[in-house]
mmCIF file of C-alpha atoms in Angstrom:
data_model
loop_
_atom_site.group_PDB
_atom_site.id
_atom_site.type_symbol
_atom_site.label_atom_id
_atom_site.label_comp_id
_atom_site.label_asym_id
_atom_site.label_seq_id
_atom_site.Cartn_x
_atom_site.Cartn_y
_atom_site.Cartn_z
ATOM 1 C CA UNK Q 11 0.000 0.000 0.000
ATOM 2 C CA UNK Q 12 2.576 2.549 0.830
ATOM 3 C CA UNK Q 13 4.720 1.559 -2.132
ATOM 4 C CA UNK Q 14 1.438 2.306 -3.759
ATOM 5 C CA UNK Q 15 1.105 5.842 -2.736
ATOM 6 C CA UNK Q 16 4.841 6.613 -3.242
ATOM 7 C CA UNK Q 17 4.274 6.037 -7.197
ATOM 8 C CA UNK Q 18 0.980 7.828 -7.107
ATOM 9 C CA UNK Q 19 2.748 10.627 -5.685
ATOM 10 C CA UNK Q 20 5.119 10.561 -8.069
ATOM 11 C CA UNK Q 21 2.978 10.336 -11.323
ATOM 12 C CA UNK Q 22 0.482 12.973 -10.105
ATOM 13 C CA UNK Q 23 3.588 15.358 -8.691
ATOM 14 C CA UNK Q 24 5.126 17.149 -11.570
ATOM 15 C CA UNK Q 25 1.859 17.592 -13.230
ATOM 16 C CA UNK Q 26 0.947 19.967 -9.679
ATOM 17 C CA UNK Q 27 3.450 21.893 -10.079
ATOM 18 C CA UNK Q 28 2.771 23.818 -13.562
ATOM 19 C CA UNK Q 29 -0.402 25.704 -12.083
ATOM 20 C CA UNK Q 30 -0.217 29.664 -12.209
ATOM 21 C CA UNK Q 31 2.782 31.102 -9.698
ATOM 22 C CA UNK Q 32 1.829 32.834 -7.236
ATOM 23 C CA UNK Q 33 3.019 33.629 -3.748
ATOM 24 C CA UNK Q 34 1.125 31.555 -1.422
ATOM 25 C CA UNK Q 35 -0.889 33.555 0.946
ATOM 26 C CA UNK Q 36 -0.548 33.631 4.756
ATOM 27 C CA UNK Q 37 -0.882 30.380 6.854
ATOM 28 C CA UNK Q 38 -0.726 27.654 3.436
ATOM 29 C CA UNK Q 39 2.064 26.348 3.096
ATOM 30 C CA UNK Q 40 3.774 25.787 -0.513
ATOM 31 C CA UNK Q 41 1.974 22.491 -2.359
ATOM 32 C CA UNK Q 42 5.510 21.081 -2.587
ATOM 33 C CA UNK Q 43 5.831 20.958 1.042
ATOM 34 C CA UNK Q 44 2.655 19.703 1.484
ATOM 35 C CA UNK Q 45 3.858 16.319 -1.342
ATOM 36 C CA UNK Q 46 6.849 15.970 -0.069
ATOM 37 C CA UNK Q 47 6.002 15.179 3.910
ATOM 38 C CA UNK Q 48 3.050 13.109 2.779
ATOM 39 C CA UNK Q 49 5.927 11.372 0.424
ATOM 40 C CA UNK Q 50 8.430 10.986 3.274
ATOM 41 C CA UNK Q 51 5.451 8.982 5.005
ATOM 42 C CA UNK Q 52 4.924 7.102 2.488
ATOM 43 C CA UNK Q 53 8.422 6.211 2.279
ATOM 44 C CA UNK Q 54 8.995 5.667 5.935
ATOM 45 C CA UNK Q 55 6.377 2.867 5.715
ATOM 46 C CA UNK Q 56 7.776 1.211 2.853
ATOM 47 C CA UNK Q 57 10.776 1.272 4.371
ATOM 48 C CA UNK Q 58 9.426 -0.580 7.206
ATOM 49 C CA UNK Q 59 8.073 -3.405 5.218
ATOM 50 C CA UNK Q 60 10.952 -3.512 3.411
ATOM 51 C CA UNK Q 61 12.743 -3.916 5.855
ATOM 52 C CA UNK Q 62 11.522 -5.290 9.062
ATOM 53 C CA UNK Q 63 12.870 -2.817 10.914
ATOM 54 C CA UNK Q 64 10.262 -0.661 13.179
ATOM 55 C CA UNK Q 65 12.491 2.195 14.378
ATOM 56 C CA UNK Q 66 11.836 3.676 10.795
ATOM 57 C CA UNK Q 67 8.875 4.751 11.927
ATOM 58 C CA UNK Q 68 9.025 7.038 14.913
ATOM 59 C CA UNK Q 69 12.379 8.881 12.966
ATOM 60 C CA UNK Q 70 10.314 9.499 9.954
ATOM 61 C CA UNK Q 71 7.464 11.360 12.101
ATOM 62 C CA UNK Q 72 9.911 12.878 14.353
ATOM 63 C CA UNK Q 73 11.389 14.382 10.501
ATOM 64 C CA UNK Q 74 7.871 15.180 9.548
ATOM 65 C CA UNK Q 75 7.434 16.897 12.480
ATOM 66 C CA UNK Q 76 10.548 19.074 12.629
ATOM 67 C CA UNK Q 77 9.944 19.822 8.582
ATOM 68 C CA UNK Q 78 6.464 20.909 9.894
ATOM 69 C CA UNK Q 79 7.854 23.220 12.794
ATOM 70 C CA UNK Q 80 10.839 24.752 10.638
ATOM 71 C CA UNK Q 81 8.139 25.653 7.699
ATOM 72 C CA UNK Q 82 6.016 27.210 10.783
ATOM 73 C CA UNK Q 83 8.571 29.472 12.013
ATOM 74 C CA UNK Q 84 7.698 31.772 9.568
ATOM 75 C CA UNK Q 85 4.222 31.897 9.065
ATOM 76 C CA UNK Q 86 4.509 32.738 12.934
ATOM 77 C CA UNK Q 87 7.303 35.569 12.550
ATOM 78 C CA UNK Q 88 4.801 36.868 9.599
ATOM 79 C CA UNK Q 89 1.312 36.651 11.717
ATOM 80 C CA UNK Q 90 3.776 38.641 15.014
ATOM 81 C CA UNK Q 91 4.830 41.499 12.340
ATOM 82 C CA UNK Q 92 1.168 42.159 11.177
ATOM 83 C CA UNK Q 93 -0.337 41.750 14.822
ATOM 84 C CA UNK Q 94 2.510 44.560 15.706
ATOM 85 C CA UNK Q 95 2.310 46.285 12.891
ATOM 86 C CA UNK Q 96 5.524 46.310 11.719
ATOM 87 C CA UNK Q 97 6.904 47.190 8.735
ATOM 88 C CA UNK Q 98 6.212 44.827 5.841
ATOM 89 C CA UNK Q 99 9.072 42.705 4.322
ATOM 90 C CA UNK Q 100 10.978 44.566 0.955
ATOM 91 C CA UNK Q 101 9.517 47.599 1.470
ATOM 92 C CA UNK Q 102 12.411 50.231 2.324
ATOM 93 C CA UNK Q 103 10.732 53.348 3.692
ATOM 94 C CA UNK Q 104 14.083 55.702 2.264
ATOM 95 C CA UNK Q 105 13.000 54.424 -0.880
ATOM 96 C CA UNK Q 106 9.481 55.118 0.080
ATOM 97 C CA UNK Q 107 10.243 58.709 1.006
ATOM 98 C CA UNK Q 108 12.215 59.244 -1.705
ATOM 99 C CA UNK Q 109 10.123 58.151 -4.370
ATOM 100 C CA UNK Q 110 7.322 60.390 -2.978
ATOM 101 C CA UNK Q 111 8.840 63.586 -2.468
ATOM 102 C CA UNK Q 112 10.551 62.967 -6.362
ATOM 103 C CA UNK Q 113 6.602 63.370 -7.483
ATOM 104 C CA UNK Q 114 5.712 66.950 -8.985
ATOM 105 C CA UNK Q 115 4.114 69.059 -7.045
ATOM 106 C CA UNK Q 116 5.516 67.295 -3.750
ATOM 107 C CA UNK Q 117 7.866 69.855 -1.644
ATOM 108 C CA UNK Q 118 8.269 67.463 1.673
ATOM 109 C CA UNK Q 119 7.438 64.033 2.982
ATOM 110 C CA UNK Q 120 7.415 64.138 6.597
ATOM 111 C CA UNK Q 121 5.344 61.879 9.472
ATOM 112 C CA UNK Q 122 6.130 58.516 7.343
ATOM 113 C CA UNK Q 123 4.566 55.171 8.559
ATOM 114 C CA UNK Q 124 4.184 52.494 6.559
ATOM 115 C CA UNK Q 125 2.727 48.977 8.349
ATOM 116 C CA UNK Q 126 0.889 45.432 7.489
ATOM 117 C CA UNK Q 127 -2.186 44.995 7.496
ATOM 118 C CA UNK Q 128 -1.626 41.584 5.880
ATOM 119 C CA UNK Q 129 0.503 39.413 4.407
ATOM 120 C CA UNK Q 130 0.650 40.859 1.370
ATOM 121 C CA UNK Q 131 -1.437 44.249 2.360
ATOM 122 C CA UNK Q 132 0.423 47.393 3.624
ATOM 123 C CA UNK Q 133 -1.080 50.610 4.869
ATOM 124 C CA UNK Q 134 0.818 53.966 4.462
ATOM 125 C CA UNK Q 135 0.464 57.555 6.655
ATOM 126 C CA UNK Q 136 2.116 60.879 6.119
ATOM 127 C CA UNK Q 137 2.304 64.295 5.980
ATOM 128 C CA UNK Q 138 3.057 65.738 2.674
ATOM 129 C CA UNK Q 139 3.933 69.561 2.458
ATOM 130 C CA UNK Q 140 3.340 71.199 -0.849
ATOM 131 C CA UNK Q 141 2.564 74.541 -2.382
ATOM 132 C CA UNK Q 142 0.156 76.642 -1.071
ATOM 133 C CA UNK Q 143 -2.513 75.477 -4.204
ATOM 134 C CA UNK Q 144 -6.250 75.290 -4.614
ATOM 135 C CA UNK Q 145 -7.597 71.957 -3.852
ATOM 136 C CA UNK Q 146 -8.824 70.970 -7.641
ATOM 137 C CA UNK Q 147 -4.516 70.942 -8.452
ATOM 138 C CA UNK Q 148 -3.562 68.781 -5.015
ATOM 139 C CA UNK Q 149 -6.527 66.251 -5.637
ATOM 140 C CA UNK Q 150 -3.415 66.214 -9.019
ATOM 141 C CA UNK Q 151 -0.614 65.871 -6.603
ATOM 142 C CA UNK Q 152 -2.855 62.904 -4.375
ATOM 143 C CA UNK Q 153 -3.865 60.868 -7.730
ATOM 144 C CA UNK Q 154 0.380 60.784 -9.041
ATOM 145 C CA UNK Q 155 0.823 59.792 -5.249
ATOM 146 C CA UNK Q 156 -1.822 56.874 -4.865
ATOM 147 C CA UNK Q 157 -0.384 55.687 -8.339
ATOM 148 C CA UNK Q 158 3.454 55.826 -7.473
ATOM 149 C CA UNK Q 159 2.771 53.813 -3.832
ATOM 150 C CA UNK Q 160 0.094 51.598 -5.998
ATOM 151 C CA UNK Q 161 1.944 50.485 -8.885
ATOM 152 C CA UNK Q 162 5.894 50.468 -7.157
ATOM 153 C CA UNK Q 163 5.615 49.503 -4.023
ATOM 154 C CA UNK Q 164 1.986 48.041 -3.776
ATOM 155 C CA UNK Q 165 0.765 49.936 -1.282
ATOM 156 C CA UNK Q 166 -2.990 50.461 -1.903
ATOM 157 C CA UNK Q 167 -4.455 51.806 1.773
ATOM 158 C CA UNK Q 168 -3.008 55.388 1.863
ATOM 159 C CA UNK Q 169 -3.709 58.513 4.502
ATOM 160 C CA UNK Q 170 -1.825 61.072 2.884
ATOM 161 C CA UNK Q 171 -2.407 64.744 4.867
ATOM 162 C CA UNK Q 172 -1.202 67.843 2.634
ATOM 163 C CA UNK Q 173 0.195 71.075 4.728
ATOM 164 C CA UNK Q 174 0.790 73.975 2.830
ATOM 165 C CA UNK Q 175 4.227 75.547 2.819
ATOM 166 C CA UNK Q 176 3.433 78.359 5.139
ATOM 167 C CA UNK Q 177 2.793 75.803 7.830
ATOM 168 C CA UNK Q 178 5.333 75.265 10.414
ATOM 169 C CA UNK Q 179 5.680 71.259 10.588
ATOM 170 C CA UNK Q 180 5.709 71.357 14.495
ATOM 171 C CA UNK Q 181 2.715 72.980 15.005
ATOM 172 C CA UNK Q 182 1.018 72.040 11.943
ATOM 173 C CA UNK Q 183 -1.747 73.804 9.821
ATOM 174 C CA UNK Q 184 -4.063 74.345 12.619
ATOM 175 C CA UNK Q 185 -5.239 78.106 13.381
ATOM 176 C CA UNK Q 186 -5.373 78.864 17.519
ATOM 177 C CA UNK Q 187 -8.353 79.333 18.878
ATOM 178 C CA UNK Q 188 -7.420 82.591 19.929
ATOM 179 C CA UNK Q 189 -6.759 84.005 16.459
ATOM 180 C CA UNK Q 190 -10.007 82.762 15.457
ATOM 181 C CA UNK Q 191 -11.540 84.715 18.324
ATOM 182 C CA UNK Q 192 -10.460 87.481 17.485
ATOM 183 C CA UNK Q 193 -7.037 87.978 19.118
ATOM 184 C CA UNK Q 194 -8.242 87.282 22.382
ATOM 185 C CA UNK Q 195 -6.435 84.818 23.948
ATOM 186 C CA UNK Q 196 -8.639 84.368 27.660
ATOM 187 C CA UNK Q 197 -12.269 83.863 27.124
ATOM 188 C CA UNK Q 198 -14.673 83.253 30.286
ATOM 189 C CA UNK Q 199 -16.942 80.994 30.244
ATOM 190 C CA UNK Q 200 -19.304 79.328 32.522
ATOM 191 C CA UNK Q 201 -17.719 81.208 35.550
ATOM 192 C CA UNK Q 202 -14.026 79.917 34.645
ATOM 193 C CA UNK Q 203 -11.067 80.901 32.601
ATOM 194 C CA UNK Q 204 -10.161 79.262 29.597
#
């Protein structure tokens, strides 16, 4: 029976392997992998009948098992970096930066996150400081953005905040209450100080 299944596996095999590529998605393992243990059981019990010998048996699972663990490791290290947030794998956020603030229009890139959301879905945050422009030409600048981080570095999920030039990045684009009231900077209220 197992001598069986090791030629089925081998007939059937090769023919698995000329699918579409792809990268296999978090949690499945390649369908190699998957051959190749059931294989390696396969063989262990032929082995056994083969040969008499019974310690062929608890090696071959205790292989099985550490293949199992080793192809594991990863899938773990992947689902800890997305739980965390981290930075996703091959994306270099210099390269990030610098590709964005190469885009016309773009003056400064500043506040840059960039974290998974998946294993093969990233998010992106920033600040981007550009000319003080109606909003009909930085929708212009946003669209050349979106594309660049879509099509490069496939980043889809964007949050991309525009300041204007005038702005002072510490403080950011936001007018003091106290301007807006007219210059005054205490205002009483309900019995109390503000």
């Amino acid at each position: 029976m197992a001598a069986a299944g090791v030629l089925m596996n081998g007939v059937i095999a090769p023919s698995v392997g000329r699918g579409p590529r792809r990268k296999p998605a978090l949690g499945l393992p390649a369908h190699g992998r998957r051959h190749a243990l059931h294989r390696r059981g396969h063989a262990g019990g032929a082995g056994i009948l083969l040969t008499g010998r019974n310690w062929i048996d608890p090696s071959s699972r205790c292989s099985i098992a550490a293949l199992i663990l080793w192809s594991s490791l990863d899938i773990v290290r992947e689902s800890f970096n997305i739980l965390l947030e981290g930075a996703p794998r091959g994306l270099s956020l210099p390269e990030i930066h610098s590709a964005m603030g190469a885009v016309e229009g773009v003056v400064n890139v500043h506040d840059l996150h960039v974290w998974s959301l998946g294993s093969n879905y990233a998010a992106l945050a920033c600040h981007v400081t550009i000319a003080d422009i109606p909003p009909s030409e930085s929708a212009c600048i946003l669209a050349r953005l979106n594309l660049l981080l879509h099509q490069r570095f496939r980043i889809s999920h964007t949050t991309i905040q525009f300041e204007n030039m005038g702005c002072r990045e510490l403080e950011g684009c936001v007018v003091p209450i106290e301007e807006l009231a007219g210059g005054q900077s205490r205002e009483r209220h309900h019995g109390h100080a503000h």
